[in-house]
CSV table of C-alpha atoms in Angstrom, one decimal:
chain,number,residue,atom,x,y,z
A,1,UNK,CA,4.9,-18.3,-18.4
A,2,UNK,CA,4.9,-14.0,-19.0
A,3,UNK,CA,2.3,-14.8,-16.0
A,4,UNK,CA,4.4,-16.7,-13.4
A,5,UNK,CA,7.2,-14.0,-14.0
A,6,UNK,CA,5.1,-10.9,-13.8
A,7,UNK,CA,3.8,-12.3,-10.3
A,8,UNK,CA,7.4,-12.8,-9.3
A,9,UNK,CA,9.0,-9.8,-10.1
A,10,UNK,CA,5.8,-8.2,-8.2
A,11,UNK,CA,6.3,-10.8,-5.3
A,12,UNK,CA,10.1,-9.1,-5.6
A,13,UNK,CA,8.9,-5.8,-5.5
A,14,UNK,CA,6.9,-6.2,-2.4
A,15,UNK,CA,9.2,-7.8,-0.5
A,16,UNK,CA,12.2,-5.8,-1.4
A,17,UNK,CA,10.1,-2.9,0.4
A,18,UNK,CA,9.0,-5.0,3.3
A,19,UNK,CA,12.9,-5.8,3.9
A,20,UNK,CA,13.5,-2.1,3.9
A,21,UNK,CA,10.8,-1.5,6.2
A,22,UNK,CA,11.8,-3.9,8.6
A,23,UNK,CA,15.5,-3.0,8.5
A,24,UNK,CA,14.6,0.9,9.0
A,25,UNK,CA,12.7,-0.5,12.0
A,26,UNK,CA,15.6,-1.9,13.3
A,27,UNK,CA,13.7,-5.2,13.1
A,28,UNK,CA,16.0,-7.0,10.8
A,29,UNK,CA,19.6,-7.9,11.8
A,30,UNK,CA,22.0,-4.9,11.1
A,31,UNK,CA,24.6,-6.9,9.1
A,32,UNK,CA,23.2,-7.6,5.6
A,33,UNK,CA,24.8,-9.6,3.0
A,34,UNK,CA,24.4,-10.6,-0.7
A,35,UNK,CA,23.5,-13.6,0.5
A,36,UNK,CA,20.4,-12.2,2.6
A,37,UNK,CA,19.4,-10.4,-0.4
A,38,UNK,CA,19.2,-12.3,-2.8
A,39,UNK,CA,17.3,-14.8,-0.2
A,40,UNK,CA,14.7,-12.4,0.6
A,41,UNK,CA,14.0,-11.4,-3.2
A,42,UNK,CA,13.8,-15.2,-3.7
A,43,UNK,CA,11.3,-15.8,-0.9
A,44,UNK,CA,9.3,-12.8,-2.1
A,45,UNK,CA,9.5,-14.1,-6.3
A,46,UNK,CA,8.2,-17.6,-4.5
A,47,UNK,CA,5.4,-15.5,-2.9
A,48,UNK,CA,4.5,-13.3,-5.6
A,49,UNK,CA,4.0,-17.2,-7.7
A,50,UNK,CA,1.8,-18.5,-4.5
A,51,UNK,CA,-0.3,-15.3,-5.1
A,52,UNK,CA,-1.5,-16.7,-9.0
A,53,UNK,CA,-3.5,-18.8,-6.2
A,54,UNK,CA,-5.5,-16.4,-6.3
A,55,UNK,CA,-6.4,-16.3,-10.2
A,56,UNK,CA,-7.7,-19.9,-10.0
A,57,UNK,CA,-11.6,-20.4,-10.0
A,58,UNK,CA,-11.0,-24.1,-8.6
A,59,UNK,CA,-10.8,-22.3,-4.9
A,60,UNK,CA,-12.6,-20.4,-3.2
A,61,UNK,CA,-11.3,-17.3,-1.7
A,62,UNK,CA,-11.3,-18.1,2.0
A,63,UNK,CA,-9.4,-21.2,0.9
A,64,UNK,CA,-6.9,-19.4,-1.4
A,65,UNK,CA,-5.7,-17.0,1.2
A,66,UNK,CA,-5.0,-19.8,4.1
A,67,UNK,CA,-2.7,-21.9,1.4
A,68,UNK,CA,-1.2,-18.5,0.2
A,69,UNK,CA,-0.7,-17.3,4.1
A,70,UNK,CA,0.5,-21.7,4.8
A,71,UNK,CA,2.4,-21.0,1.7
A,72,UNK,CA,4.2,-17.7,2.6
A,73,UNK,CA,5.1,-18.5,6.4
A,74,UNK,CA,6.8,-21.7,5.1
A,75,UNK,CA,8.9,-19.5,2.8
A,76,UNK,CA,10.0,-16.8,5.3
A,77,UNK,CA,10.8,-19.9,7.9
A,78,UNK,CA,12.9,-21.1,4.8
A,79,UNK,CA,14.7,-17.9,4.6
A,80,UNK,CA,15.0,-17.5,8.4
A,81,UNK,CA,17.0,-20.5,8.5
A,82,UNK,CA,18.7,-20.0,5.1
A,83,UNK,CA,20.3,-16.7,6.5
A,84,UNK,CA,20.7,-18.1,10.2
A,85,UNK,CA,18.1,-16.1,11.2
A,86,UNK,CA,15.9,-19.1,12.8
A,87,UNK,CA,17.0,-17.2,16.4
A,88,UNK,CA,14.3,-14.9,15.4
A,89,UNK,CA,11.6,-17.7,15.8
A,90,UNK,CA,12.9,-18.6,19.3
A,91,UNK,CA,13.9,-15.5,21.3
A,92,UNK,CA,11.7,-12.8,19.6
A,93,UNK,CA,7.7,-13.5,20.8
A,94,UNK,CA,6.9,-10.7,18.0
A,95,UNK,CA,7.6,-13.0,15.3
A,96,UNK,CA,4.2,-13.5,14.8
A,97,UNK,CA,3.3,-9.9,15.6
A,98,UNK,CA,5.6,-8.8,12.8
A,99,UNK,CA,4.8,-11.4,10.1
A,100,UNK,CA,1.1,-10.9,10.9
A,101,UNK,CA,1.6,-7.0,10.3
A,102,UNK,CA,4.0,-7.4,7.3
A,103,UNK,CA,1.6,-10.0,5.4
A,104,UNK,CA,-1.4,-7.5,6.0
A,105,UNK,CA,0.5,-4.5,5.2
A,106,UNK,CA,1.5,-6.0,1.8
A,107,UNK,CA,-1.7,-7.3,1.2
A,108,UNK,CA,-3.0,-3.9,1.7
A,109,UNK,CA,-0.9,-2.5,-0.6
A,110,UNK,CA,-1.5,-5.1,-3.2
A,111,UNK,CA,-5.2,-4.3,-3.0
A,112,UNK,CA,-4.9,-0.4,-3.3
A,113,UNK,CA,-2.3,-1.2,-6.3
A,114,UNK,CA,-5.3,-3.1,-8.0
A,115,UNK,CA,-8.2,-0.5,-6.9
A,116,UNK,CA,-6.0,1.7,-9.0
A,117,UNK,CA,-5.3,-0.3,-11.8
A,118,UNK,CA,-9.3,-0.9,-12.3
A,119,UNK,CA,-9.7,2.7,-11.8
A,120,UNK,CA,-7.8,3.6,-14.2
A,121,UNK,CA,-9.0,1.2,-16.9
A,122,UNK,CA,-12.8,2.3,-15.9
A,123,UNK,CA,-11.5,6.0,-16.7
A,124,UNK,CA,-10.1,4.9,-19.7
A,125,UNK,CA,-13.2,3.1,-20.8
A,126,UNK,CA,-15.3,5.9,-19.7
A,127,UNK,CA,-13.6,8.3,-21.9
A,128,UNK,CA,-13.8,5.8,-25.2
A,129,UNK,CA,-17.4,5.9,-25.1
A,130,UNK,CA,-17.7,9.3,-25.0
């Protein structure tokens, strides 16, 4: 269980910055609410728990990443419609252009957060033995 809520409150992290992102971009609606907040860190927990995905040795990678990527457009469409913001899907061709540039962009960052994380421990390791 520590598991599914670590991922989620990572899933919460990430996506709270994505929503920044996109609203300094003047991507995002310029009204937000509580409402729209608390969505969006709700979409994010549910895709930092698709990302345990990931962990399982049942999958293999290629198939992992197509449900997690299935898995996280279904949960910003959810939002989008949860905050009234399905208009986005119809009138704004760059829908794709930005969830395709968001997903890598957070996935990038996920991957440099581990390369640290491993490099670190290898440091640490390194400096045990000697």
């Amino acid at each position: 269980m520590n598991k599914v809520i670590d991922y989620a409150l990572r899933g919460m992290g990430y996506g709270g910055v994505a929503y920044l992102v996109l609203m300094a971009s003047h991507l995002e609606p310029l009204q937000t609410t509580s409402r729209n907040i608390l969505s969006i860190l709700l979409m994010s927990a549910v895709i930092g728990v698709l990302s345990l995905i990931f962990d399982s040795d049942r999958v293999s990678f290629l198939v992992a990443l197509g449900g997690h990527f299935c898995g996280t457009l279904l949960a910003v469409v959810a939002m989008l419609f949860f905050n009234g913001w399905q208009v986005v899907l119809i009138t704004h061709s760059s829908f794709w252009i930005i969830f395709l540039a968001v997903y890598a962009g957070v996935w990038a960052a996920v991957m440099l957060d581990q390369h640290l994380r491993v490099t670190k421990i290898n440091r640490a390791l390194r400096q045990r033995k000697k």
